[in-house]
N, CA and C atoms as an extended XYZ file, in Angstrom:
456
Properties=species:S:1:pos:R:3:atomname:S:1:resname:S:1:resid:I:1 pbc="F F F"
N        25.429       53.932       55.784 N   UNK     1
C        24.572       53.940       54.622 CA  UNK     1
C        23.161       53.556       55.065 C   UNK     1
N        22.317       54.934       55.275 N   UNK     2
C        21.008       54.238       55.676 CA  UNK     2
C        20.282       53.813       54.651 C   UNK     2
N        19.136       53.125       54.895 N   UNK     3
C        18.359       52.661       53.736 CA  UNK     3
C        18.781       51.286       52.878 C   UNK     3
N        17.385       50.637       52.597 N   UNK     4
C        17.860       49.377       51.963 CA  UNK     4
C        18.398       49.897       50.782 C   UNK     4
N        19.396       48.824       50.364 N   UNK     5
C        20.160       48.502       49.264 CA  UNK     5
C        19.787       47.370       48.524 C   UNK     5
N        20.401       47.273       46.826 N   UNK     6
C        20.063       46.471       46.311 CA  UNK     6
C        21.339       46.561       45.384 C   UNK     6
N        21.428       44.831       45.355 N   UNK     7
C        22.269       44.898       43.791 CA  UNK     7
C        22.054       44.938       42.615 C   UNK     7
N        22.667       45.273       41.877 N   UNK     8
C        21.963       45.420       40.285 CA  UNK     8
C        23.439       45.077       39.704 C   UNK     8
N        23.033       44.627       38.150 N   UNK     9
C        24.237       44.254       37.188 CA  UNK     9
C        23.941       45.554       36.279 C   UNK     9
N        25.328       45.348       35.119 N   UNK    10
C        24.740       46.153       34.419 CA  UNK    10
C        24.378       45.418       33.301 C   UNK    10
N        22.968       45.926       32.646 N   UNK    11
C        22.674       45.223       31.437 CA  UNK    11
C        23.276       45.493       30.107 C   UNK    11
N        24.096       46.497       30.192 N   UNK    12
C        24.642       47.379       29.208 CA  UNK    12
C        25.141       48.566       28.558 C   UNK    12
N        25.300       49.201       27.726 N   UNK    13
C        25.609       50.609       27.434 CA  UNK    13
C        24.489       50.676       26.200 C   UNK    13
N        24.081       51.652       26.074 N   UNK    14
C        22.987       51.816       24.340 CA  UNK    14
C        22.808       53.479       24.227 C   UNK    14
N        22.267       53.786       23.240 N   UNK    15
C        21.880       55.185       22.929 CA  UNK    15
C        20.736       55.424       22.567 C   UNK    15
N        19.677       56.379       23.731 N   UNK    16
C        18.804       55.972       23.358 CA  UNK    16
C        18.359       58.003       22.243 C   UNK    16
N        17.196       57.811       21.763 N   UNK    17
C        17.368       58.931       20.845 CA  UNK    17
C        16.742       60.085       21.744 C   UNK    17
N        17.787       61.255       21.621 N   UNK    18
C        16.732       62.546       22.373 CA  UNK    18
C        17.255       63.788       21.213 C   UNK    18
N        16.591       64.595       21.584 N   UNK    19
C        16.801       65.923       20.391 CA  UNK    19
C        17.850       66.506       21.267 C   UNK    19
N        19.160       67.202       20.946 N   UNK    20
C        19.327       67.035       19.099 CA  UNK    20
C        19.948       65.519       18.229 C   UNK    20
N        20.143       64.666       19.047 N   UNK    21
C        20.993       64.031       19.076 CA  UNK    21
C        20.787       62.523       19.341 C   UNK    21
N        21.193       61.024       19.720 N   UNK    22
C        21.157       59.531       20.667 CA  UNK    22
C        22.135       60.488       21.648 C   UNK    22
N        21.952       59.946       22.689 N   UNK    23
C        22.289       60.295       23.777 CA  UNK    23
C        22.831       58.719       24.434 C   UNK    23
N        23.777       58.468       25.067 N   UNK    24
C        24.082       56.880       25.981 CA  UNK    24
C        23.763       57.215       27.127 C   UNK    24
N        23.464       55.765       27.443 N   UNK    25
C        22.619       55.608       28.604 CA  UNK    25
C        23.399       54.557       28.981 C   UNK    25
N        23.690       54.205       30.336 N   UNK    26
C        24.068       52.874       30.712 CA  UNK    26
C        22.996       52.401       31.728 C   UNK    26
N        22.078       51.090       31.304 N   UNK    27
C        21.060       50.649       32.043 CA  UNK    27
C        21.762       49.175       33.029 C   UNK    27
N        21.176       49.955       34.084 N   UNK    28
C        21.185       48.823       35.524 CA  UNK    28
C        19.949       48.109       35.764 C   UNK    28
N        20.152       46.785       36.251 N   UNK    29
C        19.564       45.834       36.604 CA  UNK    29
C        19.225       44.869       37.810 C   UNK    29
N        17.748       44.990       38.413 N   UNK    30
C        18.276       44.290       39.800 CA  UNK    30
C        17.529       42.687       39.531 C   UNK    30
N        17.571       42.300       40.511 N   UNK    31
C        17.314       40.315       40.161 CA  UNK    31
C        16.005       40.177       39.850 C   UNK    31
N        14.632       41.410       40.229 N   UNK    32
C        13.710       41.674       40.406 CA  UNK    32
C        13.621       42.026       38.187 C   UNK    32
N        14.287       42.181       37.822 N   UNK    33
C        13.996       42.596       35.810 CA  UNK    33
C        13.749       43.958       36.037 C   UNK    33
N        14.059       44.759       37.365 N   UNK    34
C        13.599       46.345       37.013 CA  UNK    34
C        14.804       47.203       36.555 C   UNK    34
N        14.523       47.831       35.611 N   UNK    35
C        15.502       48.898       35.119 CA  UNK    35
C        15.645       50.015       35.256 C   UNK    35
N        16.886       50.496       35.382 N   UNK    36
C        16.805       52.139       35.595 CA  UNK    36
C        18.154       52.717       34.664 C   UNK    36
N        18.033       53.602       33.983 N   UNK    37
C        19.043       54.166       33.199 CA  UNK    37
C        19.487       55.058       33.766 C   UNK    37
N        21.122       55.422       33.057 N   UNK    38
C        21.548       56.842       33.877 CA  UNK    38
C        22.195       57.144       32.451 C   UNK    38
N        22.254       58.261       31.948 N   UNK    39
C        22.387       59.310       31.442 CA  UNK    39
C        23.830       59.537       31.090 C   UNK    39
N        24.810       59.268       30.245 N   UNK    40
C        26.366       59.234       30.652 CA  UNK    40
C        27.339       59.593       29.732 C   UNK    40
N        28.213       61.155       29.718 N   UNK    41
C        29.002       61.179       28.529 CA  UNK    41
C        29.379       59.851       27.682 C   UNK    41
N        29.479       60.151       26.362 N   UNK    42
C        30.303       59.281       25.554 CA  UNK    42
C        31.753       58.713       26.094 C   UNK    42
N        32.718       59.467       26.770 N   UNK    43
C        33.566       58.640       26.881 CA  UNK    43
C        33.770       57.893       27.842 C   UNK    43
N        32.404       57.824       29.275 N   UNK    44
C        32.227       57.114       30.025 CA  UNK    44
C        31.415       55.851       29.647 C   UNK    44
N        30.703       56.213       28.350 N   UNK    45
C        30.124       55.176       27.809 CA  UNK    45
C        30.918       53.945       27.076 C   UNK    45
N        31.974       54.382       26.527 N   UNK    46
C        33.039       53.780       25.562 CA  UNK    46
C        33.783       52.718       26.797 C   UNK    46
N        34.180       53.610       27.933 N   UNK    47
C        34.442       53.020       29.388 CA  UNK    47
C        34.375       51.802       29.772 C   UNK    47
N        32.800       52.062       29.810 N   UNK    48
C        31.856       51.238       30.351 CA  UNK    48
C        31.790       49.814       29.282 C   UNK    48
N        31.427       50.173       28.106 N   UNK    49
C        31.312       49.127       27.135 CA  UNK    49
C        32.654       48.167       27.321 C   UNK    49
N        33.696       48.878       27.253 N   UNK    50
C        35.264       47.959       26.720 CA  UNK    50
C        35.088       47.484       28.075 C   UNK    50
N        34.788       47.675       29.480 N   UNK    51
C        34.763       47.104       30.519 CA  UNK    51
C        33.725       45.849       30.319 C   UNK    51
N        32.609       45.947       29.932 N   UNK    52
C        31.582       44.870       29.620 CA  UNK    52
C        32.503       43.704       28.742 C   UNK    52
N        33.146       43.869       27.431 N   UNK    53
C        33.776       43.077       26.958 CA  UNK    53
C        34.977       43.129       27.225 C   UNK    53
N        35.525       42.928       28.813 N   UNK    54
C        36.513       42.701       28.958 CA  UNK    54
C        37.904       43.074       27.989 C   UNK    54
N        38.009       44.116       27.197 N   UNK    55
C        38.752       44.861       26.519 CA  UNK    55
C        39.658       45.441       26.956 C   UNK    55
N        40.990       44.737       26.719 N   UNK    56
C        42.202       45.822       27.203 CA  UNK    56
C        42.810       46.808       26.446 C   UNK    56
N        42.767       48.424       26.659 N   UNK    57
C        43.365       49.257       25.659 CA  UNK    57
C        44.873       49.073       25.589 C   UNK    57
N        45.669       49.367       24.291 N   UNK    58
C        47.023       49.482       24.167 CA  UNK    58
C        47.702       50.606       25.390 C   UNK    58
N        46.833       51.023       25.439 N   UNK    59
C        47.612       52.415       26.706 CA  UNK    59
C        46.306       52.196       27.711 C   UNK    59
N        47.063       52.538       29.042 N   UNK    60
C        45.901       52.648       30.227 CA  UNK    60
C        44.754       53.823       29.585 C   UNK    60
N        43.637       53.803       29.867 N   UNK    61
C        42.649       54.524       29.992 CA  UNK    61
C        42.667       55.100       31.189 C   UNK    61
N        41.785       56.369       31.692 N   UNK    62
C        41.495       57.188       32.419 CA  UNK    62
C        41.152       55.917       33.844 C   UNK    62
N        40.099       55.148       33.878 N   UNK    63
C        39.919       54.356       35.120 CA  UNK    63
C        40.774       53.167       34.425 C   UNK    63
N        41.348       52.618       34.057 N   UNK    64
C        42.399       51.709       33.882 CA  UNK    64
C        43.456       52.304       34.946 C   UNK    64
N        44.102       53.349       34.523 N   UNK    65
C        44.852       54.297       35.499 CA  UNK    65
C        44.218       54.415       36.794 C   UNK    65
N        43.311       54.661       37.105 N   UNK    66
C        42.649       55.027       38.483 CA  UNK    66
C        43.148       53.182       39.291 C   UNK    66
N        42.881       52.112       38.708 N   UNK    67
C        42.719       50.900       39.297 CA  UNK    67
C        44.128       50.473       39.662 C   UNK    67
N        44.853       50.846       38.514 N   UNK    68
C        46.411       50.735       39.238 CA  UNK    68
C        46.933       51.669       39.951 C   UNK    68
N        46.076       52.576       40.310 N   UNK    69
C        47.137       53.445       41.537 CA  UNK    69
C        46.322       52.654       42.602 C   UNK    69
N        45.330       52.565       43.092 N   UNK    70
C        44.524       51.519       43.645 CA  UNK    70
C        45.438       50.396       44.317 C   UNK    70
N        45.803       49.559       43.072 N   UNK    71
C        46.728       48.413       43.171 CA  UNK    71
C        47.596       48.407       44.121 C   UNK    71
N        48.623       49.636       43.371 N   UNK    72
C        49.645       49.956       43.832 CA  UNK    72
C        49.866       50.570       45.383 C   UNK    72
N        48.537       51.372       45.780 N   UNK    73
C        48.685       51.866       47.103 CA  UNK    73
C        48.133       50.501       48.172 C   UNK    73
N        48.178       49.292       47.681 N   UNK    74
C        47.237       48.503       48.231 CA  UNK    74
C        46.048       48.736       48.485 C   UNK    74
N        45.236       49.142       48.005 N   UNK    75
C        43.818       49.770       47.926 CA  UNK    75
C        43.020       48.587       47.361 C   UNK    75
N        41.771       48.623       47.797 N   UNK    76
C        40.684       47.618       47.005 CA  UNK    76
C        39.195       48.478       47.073 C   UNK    76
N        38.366       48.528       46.106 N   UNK    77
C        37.289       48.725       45.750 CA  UNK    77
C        36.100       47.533       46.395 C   UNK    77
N        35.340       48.332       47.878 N   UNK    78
C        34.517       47.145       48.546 CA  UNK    78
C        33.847       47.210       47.783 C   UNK    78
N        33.075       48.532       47.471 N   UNK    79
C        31.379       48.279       46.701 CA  UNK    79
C        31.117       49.677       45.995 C   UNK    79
N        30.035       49.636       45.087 N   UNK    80
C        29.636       51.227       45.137 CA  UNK    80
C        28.393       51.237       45.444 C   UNK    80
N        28.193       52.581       45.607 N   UNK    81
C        26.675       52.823       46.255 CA  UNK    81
C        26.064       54.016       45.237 C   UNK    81
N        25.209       54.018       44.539 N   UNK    82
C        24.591       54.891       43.907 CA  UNK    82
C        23.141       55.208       44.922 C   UNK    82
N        23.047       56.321       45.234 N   UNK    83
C        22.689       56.724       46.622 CA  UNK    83
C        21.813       57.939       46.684 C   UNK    83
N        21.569       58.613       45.997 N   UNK    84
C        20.670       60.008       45.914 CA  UNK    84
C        20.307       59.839       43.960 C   UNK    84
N        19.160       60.298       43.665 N   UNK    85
C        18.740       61.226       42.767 CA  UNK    85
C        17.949       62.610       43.080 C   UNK    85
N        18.732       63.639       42.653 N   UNK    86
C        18.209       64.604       42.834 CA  UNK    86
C        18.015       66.035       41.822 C   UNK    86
N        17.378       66.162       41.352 N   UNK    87
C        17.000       67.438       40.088 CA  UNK    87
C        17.382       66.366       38.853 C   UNK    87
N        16.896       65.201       38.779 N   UNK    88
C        17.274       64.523       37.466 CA  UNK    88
C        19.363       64.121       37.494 C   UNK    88
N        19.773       64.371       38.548 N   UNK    89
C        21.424       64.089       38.822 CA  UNK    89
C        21.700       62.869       40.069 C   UNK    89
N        22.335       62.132       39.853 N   UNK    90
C        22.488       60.958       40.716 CA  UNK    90
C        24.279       61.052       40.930 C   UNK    90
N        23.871       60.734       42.236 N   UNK    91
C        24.815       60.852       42.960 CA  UNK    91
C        25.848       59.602       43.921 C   UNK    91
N        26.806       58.647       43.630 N   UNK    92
C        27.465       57.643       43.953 CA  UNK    92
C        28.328       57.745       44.865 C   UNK    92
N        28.834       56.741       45.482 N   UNK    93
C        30.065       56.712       46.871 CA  UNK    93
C        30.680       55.413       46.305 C   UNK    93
N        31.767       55.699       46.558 N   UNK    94
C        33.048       54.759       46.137 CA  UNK    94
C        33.616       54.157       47.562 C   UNK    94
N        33.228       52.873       48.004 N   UNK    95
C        33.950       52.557       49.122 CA  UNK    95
C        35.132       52.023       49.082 C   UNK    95
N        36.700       52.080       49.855 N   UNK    96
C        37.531       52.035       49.359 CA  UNK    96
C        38.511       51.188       50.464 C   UNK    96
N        39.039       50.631       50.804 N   UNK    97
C        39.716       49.598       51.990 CA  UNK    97
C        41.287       50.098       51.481 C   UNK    97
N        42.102       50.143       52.907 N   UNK    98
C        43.285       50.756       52.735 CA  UNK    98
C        44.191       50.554       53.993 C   UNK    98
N        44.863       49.613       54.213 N   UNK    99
C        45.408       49.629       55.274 CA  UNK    99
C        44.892       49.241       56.907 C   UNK    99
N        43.970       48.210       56.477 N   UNK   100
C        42.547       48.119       57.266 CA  UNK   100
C        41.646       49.036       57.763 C   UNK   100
N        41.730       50.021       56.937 N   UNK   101
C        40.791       51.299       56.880 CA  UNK   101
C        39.862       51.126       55.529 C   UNK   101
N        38.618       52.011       56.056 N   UNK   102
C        37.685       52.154       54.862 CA  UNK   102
C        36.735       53.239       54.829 C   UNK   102
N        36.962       53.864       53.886 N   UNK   103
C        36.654       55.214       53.436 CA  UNK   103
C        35.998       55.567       52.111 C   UNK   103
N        35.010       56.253       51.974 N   UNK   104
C        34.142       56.664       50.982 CA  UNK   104
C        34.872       58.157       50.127 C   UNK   104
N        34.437       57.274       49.205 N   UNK   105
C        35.092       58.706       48.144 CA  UNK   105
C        33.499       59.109       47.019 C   UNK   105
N        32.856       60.230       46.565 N   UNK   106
C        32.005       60.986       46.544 CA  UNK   106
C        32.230       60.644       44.596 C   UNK   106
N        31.766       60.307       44.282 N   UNK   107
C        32.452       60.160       42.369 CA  UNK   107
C        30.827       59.944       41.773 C   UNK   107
N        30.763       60.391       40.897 N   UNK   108
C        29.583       60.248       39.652 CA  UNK   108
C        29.524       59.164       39.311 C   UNK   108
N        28.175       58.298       39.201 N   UNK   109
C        28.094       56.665       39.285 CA  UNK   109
C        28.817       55.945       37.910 C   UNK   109
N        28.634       57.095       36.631 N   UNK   110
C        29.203       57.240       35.405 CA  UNK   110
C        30.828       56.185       35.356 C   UNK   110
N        31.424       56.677       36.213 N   UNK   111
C        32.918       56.643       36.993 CA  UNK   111
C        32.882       55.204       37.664 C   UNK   111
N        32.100       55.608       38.476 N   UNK   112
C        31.989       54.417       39.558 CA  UNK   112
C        31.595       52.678       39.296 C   UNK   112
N        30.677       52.719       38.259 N   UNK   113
C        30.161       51.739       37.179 CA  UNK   113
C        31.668       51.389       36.547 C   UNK   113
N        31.998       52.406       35.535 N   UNK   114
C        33.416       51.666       34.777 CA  UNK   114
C        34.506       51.486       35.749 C   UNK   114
N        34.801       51.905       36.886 N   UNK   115
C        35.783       51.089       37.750 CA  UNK   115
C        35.251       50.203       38.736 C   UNK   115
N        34.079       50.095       38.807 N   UNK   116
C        33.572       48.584       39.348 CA  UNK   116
C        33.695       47.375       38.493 C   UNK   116
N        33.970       47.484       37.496 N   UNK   117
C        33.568       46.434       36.318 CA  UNK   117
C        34.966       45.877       36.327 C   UNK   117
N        35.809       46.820       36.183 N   UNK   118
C        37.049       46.387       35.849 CA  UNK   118
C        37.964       46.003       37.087 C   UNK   118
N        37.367       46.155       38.497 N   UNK   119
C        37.781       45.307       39.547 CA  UNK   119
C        36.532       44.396       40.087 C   UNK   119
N        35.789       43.749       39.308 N   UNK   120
C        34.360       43.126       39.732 CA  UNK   120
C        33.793       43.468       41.247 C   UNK   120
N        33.755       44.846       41.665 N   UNK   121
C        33.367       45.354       42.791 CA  UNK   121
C        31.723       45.222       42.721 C   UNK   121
N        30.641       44.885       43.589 N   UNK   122
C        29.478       44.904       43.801 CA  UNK   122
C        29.121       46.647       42.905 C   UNK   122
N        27.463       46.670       42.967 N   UNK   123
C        26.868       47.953       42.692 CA  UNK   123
C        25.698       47.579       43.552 C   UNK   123
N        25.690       48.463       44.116 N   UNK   124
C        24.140       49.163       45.295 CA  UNK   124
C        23.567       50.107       44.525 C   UNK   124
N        21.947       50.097       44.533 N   UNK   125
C        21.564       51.019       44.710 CA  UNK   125
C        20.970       51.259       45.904 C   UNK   125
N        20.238       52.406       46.454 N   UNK   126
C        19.408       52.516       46.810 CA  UNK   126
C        17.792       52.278       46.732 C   UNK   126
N        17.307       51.808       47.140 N   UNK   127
C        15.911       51.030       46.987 CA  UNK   127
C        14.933       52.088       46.491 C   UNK   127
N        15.107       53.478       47.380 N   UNK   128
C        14.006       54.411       47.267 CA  UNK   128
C        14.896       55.397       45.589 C   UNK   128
N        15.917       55.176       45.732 N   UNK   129
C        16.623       55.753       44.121 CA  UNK   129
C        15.884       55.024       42.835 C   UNK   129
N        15.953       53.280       43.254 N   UNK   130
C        15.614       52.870       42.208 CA  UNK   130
C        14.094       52.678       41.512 C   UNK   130
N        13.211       53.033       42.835 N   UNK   131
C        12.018       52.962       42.568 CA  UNK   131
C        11.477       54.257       42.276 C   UNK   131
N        12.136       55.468       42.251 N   UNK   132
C        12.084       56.286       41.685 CA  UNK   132
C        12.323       56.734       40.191 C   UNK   132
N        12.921       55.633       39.875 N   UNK   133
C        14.055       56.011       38.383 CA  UNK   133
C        13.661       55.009       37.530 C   UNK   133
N        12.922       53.930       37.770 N   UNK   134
C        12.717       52.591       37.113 CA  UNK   134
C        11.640       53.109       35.826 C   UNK   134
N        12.682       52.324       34.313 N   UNK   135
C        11.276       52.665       33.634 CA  UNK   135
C        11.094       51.144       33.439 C   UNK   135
N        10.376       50.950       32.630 N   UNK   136
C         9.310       50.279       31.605 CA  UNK   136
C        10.145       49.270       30.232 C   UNK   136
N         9.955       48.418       29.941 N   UNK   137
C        10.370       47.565       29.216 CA  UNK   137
C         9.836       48.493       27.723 C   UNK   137
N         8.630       49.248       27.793 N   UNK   138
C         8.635       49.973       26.545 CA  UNK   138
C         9.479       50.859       26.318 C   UNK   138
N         9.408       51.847       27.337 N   UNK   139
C        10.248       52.658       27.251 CA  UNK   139
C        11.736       52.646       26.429 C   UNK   139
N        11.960       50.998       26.311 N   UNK   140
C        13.401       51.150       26.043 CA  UNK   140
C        13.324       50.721       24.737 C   UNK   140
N        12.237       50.701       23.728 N   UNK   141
C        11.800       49.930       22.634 CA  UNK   141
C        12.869       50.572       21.382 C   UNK   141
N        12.827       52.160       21.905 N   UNK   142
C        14.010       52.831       20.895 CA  UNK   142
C        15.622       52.803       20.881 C   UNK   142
N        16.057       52.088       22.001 N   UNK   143
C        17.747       52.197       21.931 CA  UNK   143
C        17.999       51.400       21.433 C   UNK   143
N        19.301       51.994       20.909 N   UNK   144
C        20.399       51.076       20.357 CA  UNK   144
C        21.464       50.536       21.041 C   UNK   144
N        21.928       49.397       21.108 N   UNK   145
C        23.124       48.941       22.066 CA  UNK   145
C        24.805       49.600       21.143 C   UNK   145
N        25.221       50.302       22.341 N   UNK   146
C        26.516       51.383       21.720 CA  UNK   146
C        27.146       50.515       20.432 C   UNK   146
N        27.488       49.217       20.672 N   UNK   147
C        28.404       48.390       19.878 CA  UNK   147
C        28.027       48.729       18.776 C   UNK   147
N        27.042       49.035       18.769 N   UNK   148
C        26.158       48.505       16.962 CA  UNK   148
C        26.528       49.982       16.669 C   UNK   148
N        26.330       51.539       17.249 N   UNK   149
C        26.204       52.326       16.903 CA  UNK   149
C        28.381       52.839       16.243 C   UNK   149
N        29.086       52.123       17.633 N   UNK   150
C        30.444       52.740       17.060 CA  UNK   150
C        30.971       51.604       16.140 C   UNK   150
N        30.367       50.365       15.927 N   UNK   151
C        31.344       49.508       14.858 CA  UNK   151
C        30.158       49.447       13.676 C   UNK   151
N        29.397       50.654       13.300 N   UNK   152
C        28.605       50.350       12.121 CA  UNK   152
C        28.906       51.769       11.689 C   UNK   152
């Protein structure tokens, strides 16, 4: 992995408004207060949120499922790396430990975010990703945080 890295949390899931439609966004955070959003179907957003409040569904979910085959193969989640933006699309690596092996798997950060959360795995970005992508504390003056939008 060339290039500095950085950690970031996530600050959340929200929707922010675009035509035709709010659109979710899940915004990352590094220790520095800079933000960068990524862009993320609804049901990676829903994901992401029940992962933030520690929420267990009555039935596995899609990465609920992913973490117990994980489990089960003795597998562990080292880190993720969100690692390229390119044409407005960002691009993540899933590092993965297995048998004292470790291997990268290629997954949409969308993905990679809600199964980091739910095995408290680190998040990287890339330094030159994030200083590319970082907005503005105004910028974010219009979203809504998801919670408010699906329990109202």
């Amino acid at each position: 992995m060339n290039g500095t890295t950085i950690q970031v949390t996530i600050k959340g899931v929200y929707l922010i408004e675009k035509t035709p439609g709010p659109v979710p966004i899940v915004l990352l955070e590094d220790e520095s207060k800079r933000m960068m959003p990524i862009y993320i179907g609804i049901s990676e957003a829903i994901s992401i949120n029940s992962a933030l409040k520690h929420e267990i569904p009555p039935r596995p979910m899609t990465h609920d499922l992913f973490i117990s085959l994980l489990s089960r193969l003795g597998s562990t989640i080292d880190d993720i790396l969100i690692d390229e933006l390119n044409e407005g699309v960002y691009y993540a690596r899933m590092s993965v430990a297995m048998d004292g092996k470790r291997f990268e798997l290629d997954a949409r950060p969308s993905d990679c975010i809600a199964i980091a959360l739910r095995c408290s795995a680190p998040i990287h970005i890339r330094e030159s990703v994030l200083s590319e992508a970082v907005i503005s504390k105004e910028e974010l003056q219009n979203v809504i945080p998801l919670e408010s939008y699906i329990s109202g």
